[in-house]
Coordinates of C-alpha atoms in Angstrom, one line a residue:
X102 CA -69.6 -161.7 18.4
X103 CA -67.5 -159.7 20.5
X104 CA -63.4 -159.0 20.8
X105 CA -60.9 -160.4 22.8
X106 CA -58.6 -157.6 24.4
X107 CA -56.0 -159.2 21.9
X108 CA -58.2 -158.6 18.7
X109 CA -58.9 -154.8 19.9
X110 CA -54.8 -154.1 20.0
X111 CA -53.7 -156.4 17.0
X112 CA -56.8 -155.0 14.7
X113 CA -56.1 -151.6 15.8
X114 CA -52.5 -152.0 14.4
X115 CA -53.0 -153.0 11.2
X116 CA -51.3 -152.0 8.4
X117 CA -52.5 -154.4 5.3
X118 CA -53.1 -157.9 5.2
X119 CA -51.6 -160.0 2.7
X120 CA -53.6 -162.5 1.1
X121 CA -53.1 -165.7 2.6
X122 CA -49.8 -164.3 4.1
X123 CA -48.8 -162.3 7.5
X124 CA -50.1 -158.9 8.5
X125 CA -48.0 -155.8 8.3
X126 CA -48.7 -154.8 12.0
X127 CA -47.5 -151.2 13.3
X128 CA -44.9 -151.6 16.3
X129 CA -45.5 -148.6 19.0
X130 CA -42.3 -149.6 21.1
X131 CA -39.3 -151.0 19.8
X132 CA -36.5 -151.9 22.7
X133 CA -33.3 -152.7 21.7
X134 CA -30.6 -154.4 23.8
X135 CA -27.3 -155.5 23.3
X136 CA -27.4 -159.1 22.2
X137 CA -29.5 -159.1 18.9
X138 CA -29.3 -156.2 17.5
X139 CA -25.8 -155.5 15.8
X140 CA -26.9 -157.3 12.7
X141 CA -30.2 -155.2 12.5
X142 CA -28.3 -152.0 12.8
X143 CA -26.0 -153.9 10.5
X144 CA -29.0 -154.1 7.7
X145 CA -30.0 -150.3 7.8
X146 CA -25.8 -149.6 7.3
X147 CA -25.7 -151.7 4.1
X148 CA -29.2 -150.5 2.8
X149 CA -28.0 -147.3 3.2
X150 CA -31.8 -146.3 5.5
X151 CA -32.0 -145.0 8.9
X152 CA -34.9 -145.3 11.5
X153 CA -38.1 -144.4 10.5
X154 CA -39.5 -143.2 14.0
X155 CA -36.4 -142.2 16.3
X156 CA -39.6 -141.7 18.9
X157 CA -40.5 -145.3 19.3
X158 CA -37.1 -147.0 20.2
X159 CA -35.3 -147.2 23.5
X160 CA -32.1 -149.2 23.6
X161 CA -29.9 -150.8 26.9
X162 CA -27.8 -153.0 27.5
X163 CA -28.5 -155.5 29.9
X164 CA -27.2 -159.2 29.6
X165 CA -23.5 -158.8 29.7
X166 CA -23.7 -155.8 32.7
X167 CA -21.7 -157.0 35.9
X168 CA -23.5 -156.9 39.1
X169 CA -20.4 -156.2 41.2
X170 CA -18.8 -153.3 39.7
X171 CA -20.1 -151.5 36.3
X172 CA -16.9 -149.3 35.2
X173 CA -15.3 -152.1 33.0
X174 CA -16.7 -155.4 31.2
X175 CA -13.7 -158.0 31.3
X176 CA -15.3 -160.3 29.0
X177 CA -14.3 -159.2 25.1
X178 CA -17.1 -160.7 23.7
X179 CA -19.9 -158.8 26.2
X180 CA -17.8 -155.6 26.5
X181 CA -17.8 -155.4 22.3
X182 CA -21.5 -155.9 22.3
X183 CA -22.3 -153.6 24.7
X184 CA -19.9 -150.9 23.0
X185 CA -21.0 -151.7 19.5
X186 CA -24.9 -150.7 21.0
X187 CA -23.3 -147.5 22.0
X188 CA -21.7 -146.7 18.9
X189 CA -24.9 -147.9 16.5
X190 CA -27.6 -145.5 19.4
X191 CA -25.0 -142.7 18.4
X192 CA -24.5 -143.2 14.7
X193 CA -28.5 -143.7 14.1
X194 CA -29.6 -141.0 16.7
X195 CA -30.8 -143.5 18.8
X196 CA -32.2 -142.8 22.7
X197 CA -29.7 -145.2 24.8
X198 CA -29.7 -145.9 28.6
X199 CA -26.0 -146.7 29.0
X200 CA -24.6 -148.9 31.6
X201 CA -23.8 -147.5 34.9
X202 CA -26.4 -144.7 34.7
X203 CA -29.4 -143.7 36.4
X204 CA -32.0 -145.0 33.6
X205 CA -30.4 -148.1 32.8
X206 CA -31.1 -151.5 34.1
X207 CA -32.9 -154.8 32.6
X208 CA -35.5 -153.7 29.5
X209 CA -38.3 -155.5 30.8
X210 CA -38.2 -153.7 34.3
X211 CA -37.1 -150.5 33.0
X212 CA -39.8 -150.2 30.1
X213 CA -42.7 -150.5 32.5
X214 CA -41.2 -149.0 35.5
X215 CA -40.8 -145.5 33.1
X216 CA -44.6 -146.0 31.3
X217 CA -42.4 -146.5 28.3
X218 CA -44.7 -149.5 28.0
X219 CA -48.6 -148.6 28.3
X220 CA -51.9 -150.1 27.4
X221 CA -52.7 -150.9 24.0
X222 CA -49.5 -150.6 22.8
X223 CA -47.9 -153.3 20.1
X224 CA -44.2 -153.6 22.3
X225 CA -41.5 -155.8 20.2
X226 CA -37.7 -156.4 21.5
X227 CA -35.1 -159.1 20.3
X228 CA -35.8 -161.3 23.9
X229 CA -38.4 -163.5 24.5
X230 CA -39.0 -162.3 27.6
X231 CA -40.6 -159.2 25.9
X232 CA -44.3 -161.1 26.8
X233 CA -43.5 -159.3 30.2
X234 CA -44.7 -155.9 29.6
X235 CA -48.2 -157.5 27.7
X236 CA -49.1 -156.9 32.1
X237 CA -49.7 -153.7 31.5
X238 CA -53.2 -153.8 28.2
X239 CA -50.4 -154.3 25.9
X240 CA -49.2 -156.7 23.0
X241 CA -45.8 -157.5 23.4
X242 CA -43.5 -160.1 21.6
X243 CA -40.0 -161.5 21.4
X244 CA -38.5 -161.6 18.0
X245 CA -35.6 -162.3 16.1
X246 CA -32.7 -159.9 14.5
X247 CA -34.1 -159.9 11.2
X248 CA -37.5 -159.0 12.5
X249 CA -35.6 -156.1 14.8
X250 CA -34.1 -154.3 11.6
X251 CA -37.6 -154.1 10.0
X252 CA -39.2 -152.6 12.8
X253 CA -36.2 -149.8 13.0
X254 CA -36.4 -149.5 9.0
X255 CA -40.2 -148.7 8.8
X256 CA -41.7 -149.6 12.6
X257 CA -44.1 -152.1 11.4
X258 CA -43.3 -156.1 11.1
X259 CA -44.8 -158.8 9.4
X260 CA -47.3 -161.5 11.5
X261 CA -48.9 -164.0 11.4
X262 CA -51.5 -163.8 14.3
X263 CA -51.5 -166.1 16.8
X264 CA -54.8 -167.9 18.5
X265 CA -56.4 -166.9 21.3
X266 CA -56.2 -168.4 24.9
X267 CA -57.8 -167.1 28.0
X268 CA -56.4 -168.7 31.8
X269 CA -58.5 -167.8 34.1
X270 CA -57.2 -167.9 38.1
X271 CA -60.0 -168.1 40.4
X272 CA -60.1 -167.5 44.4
X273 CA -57.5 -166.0 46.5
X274 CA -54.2 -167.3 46.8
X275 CA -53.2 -169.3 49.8
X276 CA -50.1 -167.2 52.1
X277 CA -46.6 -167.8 50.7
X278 CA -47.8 -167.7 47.2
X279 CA -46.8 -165.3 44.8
X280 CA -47.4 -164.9 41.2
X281 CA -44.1 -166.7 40.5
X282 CA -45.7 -170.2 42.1
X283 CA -49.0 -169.1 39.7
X284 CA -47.3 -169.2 36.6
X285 CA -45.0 -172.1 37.5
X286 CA -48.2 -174.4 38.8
X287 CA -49.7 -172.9 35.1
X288 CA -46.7 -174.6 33.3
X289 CA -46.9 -177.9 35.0
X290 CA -50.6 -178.1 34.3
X291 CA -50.3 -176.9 30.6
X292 CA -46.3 -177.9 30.1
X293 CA -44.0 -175.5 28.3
X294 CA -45.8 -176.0 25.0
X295 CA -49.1 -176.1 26.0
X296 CA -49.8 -172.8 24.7
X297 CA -47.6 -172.7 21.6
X298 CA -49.3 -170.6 18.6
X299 CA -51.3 -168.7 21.1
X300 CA -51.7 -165.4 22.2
X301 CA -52.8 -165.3 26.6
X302 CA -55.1 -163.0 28.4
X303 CA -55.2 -164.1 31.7
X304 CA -57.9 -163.4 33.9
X305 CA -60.2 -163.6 36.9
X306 CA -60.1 -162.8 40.5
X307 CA -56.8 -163.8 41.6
X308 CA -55.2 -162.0 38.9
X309 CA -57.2 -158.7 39.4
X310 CA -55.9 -158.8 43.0
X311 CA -52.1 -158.6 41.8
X312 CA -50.1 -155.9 42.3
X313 CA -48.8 -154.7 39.2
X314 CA -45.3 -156.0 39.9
X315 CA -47.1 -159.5 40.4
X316 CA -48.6 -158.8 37.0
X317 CA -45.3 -158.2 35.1
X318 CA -43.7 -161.3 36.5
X319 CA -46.7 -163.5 35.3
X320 CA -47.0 -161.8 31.9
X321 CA -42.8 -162.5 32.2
X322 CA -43.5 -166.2 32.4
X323 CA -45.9 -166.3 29.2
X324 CA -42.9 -167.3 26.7
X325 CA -42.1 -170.5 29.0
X326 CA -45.3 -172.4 27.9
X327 CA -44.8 -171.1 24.0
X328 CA -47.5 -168.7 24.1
X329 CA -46.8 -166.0 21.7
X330 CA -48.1 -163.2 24.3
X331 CA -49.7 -162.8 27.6
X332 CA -52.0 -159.5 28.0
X333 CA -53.6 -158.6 31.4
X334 CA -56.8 -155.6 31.2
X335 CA -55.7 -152.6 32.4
X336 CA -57.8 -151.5 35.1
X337 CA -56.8 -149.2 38.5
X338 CA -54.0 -151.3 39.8
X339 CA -52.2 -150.7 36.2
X340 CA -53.5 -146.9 35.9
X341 CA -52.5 -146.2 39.5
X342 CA -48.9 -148.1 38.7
X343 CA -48.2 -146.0 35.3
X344 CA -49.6 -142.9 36.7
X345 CA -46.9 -139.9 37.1
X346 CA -44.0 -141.8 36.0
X347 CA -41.3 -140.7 33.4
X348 CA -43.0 -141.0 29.8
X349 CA -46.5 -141.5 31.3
X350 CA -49.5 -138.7 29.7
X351 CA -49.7 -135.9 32.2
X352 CA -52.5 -133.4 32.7
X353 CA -55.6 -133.5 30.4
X354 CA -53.4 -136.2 28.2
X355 CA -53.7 -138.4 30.8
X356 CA -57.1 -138.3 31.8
X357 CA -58.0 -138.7 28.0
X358 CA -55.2 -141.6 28.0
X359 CA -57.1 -143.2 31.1
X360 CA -60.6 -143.0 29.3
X361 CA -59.5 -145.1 26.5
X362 CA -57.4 -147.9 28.1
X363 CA -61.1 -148.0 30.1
X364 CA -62.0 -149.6 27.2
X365 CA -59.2 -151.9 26.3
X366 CA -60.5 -155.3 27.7
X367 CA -62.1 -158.2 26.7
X368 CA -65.6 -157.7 25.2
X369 CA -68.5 -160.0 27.3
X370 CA -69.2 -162.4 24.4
X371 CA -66.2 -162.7 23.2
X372 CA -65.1 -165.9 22.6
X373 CA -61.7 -167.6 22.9
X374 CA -60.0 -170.4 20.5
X375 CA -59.5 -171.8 24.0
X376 CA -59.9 -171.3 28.0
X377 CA -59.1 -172.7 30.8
X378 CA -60.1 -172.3 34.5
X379 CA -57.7 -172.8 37.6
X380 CA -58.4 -172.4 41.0
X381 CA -56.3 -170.1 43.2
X382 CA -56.5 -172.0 46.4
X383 CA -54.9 -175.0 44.8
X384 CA -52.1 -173.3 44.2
X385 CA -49.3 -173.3 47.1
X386 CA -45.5 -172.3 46.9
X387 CA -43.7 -174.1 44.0
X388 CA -40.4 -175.4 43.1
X389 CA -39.3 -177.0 39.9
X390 CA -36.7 -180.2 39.9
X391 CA -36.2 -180.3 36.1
X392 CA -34.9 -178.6 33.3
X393 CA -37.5 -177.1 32.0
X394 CA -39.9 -174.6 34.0
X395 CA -42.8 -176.8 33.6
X396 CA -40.9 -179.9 35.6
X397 CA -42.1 -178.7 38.8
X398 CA -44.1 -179.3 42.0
X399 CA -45.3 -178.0 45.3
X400 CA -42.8 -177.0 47.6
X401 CA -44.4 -180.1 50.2
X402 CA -44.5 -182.5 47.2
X403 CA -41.7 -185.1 46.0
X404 CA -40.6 -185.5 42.3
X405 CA -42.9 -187.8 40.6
X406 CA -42.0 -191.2 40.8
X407 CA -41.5 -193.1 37.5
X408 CA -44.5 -195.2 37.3
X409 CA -46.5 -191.8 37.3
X410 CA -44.8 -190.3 34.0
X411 CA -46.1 -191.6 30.5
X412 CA -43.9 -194.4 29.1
X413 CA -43.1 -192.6 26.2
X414 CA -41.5 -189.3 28.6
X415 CA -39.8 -191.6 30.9
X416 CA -36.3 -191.4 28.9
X417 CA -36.7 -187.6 29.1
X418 CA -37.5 -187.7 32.6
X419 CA -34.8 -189.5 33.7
X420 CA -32.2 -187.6 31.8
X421 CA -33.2 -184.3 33.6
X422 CA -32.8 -185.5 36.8
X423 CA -29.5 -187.4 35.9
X424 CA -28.5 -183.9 35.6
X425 CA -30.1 -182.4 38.6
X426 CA -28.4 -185.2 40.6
X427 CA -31.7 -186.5 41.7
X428 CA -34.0 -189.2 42.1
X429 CA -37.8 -190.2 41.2
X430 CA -39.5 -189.9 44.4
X431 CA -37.3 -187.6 46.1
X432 CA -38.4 -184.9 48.8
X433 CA -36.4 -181.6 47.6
X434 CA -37.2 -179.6 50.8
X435 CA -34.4 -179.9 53.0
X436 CA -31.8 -180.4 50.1
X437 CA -29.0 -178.3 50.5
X438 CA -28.4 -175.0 48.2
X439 CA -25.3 -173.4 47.2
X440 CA -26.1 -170.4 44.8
X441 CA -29.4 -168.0 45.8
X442 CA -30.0 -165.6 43.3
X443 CA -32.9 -162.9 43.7
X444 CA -33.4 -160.8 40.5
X445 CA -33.8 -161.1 37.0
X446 CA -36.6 -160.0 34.1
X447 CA -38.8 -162.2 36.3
X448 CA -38.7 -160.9 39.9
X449 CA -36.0 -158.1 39.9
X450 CA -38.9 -155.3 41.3
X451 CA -39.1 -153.5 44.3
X452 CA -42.0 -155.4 45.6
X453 CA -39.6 -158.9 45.1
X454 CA -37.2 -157.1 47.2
X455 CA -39.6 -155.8 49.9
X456 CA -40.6 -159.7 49.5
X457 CA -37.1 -161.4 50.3
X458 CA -36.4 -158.7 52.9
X459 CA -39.5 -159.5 54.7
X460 CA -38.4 -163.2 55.3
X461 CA -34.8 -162.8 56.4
X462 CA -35.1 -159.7 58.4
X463 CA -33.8 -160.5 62.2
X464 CA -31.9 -163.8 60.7
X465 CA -28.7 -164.8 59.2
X466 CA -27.6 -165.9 56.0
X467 CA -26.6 -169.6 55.6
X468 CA -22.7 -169.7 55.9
X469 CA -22.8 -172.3 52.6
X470 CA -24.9 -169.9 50.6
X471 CA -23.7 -167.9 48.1
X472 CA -26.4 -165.0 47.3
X473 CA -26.8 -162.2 44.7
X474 CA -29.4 -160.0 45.1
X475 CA -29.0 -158.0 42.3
X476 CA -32.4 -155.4 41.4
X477 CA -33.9 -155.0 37.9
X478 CA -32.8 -151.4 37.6
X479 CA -31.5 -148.1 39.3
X480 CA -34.6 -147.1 40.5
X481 CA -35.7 -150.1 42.1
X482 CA -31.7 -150.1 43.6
X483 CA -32.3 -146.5 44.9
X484 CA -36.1 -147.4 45.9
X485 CA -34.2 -150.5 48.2
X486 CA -32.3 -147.9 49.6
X487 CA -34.9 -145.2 50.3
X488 CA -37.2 -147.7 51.9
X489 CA -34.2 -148.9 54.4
X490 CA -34.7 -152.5 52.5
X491 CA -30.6 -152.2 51.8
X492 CA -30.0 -152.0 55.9
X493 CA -32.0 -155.0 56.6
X494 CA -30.3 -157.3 54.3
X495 CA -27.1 -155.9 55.4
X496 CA -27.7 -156.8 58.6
X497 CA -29.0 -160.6 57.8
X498 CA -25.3 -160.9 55.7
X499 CA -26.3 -160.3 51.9
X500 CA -24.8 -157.8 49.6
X501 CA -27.0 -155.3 47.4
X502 CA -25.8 -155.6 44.1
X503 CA -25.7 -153.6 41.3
X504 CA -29.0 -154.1 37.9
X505 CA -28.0 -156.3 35.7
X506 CA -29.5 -159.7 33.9
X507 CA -27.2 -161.1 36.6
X508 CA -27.2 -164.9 37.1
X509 CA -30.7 -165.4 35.0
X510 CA -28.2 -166.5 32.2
X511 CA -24.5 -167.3 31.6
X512 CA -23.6 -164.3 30.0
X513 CA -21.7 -161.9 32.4
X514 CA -19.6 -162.5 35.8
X515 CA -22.4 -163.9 37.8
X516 CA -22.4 -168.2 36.6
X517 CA -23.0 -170.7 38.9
X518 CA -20.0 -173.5 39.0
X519 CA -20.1 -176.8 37.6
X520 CA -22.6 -179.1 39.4
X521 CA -23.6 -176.2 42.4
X522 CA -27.4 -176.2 42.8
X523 CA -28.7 -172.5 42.2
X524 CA -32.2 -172.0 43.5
X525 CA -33.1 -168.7 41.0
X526 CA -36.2 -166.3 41.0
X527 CA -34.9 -166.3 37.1
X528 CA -37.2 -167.8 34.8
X529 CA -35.1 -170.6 32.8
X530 CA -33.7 -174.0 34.3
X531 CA -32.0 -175.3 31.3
X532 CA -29.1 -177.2 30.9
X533 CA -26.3 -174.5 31.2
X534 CA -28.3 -171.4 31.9
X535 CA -26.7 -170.3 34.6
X536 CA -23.0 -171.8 33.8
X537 CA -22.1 -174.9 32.5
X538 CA -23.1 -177.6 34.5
X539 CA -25.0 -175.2 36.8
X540 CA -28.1 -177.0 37.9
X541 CA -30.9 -174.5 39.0
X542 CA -34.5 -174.6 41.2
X543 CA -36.7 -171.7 39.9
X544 CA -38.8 -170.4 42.7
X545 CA -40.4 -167.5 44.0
X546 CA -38.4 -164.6 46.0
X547 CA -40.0 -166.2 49.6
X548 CA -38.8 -169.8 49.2
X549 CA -35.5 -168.3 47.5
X550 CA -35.2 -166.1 50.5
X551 CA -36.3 -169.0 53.0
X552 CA -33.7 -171.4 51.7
X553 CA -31.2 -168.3 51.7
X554 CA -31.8 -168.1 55.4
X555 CA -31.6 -172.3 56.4
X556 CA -29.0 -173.1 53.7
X557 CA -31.7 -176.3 52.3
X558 CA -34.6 -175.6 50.1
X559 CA -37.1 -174.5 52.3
X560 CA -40.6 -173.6 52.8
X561 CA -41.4 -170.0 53.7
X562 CA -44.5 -170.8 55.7
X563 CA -42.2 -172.7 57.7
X564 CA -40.2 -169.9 58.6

């Protein structure tokens, strides 16, 4: 029986097995951002060990940066994090992207968008969203600060490997959707635990035909339904993508790097602990209208009415939309929006930009709107600019802000106000995520820009 693409990377890595116990698996990549690792460096200080492979880790902060101005943090708690960082990458010898300079900018855009990520790799980092960079041939998971200080004390970690899961997306996708609207149609058909203890390789046509920024924001969306992972093959789009950046092979290195990531996919017979088949063309721009990702619908559809949600979820059901302040039944298109936020982990790339840009150009901003547009890092900031993207949205009344996390999550200057509704290209619509009280629509960087543009959620094949 053949290998899944999973088995090739995870057996590849493998350290020892322990008898009816975790595997010790070798890490390639270790990121490092400001929010969980203090205690980790904290573990190496009072064990009196360093790093074992300087090499492998990369550290940034991210989540507390401001998107308005980076020469101060007003916040004590996210300016001590972010300093603390600093001081540990110094002490321990440590290769750190500080805030404010070229390299810096959101781990999970920067890792890729520098081929500090590439195929086959095992990738860890204390953020869930760490399944992003799996778009590229590679395993890569979120885990916790205890985890984090045994991958800097000897780069391995221990295991338990997950199950197997293929989702395959068949077709082409209909105009005006992105992967965004793939991943969130994914999570209503599957819900957000619906592939819990899994590892995902997703696969088939419509997939293959992503750009490599549509890949990432997929892979990005893999934690939502509790999968452990979510791999794509590498194949040209990912070579052509990786090829001649930063810490990408050159020369003979990387044609020999190319030849082997050839072989990094799933084998024919293969077989999967489970799969599951969509097709593309049912898939049309998505909105969600709950507080969790997988509470959504198409952009066209109302909010399932009562009668159509299991007995035993209709407590749950109403409770979220008690929050969201609204009903069973209800259209959402036309509703109006307060907050627009274009960025994040999730759709901070150039092509999200390019995406947003290609909507409102020759319009006007909503006068009720708020918007941050806020990229994923200084490069895609200075691609905006090269590209004249920065001039267009000038010119339809938005502001380019500066990379940060931004308003994905409560945690620096950019929260939502009590009760405003946010529709985010961010991945989480919890309770609070964006500010207390915040309520929030995840959707693609079309409808966001759409909506942006009308000042009600709003279709973008209506515009």
């Amino acid at each position: 029986m053949g290998k899944t693409l999973f088995d090739k990377i995870w057996d590849a890595h493998i350290v020892q097995t322990i008898e009816d116990g975790p595997t010790q698996l070798y890490i390639d990549r270790l990121y490092c951002h400001e929010v969980t690792s203090p205690q980790a460096f904290d573990t190496l200080r009072d064990k009196g060990i360093k790093p074992f492979r300087l090499e492998r880790i990369v550290a940034m902060p991210d989540h507390n940066t401001p998107s308005d101005q980076q020469e101060r943090i007003d916040d004590p708690v996210g300016r001590k994090q972010v300093e603390t960082l600093k001081a540990n990458c110094e002490e321990f010898g440590i290769k750190h992207f500080a805030m404010g300079t070229k390299d810096n900018g959101i781990i999970h855009v920067v890792g890729p968008e520098k081929a500090l990520s590439l195929p086959g790799m095992t990738i860890v980092c204390g953020d869930s969203h760490t399944s992003t960079h799996g778009a590229v041939g590679a395993i890569a998971m979120g885990i916790g600060t205890s985890e984090v200080a045994q991958v800097l004390a000897s780069q391995c970690i221990l295991q338990s490997k997950p199950k197997t899961m293929r989702i395959n997306i068949e077709g082409t996708l209909p105009e005006g959707t992105t992967a965004k609207d793939v991943a969130l149609y994914i999570m209503a058909q599957m819900t957000t635990s619906g592939a819990t203890g899994y590892a995902v390789e997703y696969a088939g046509s419509a997939v293959r035909s992503m750009s490599m920024e549509g890949r990432l924001t997929l892979s990005n969306l893999s934690i939502e339904m509790g999968s452990r992972a979510g791999l794509i093959a590498p194949d040209e789009i990912t070579f052509e993508y990786l090829k001649g950046r930063e810490y990408a092979p050159k020369g003979e290195d990387w044609d020999k790097a190319v030849e082997e990531w050839k072989r990094l996919r799933s084998d024919e017979d293969a077989v999967f602990d489970k799969e599951v088949t969509y097709r593309a063309e049912d898939i049309a721009p998505r909105i969600t209208y709950g507080t969790n990702p997988g509470a959504g619908i198409a952009i066209d559809e109302c909010i399932p009415t009562l009668e159509e949600i299991p007995e035993a979820d209709r407590s749950q059901f109403l409770s979220m939309l008690e929050y969201m302040q609204f009903e069973p039944g209800q259209k959402l298109e036309g509703v109006p929006v307060d907050y627009c936020f274009l960025g994040a982990c999730t759709n901070g790339r150039i092509e999200d930009f390019r995406a947003f840009a290609s909507v409102v150009k020759g319009k006007k901003k909503a006068d009720n709107v708020v918007a941050w547009l806020v990229p994923g890092s200084w490069l895609v900031r200075q691609q905006i600019i090269d590209e004249g993207i920065d001039k267009v949205l000038e010119e339809a009344g938005f502001e380019l802000r500066l990379p940060s996390c931004s308003s994905c999550l409560a945690m620096n200057p950019d929260k939502v106000p009590a009760g405003k509704l946010s529709i985010s290209t961010s991945n989480r619509n919890f309770v609070g995520r964006q500010g207390p009280g915040a309520r929030t629509i995840l959707a693609s960087p079309l409808v966001v820009a759409a909506s942006a543009i009308t000042g009600v959620v709003t279709d973008p094949r209506k515009i």
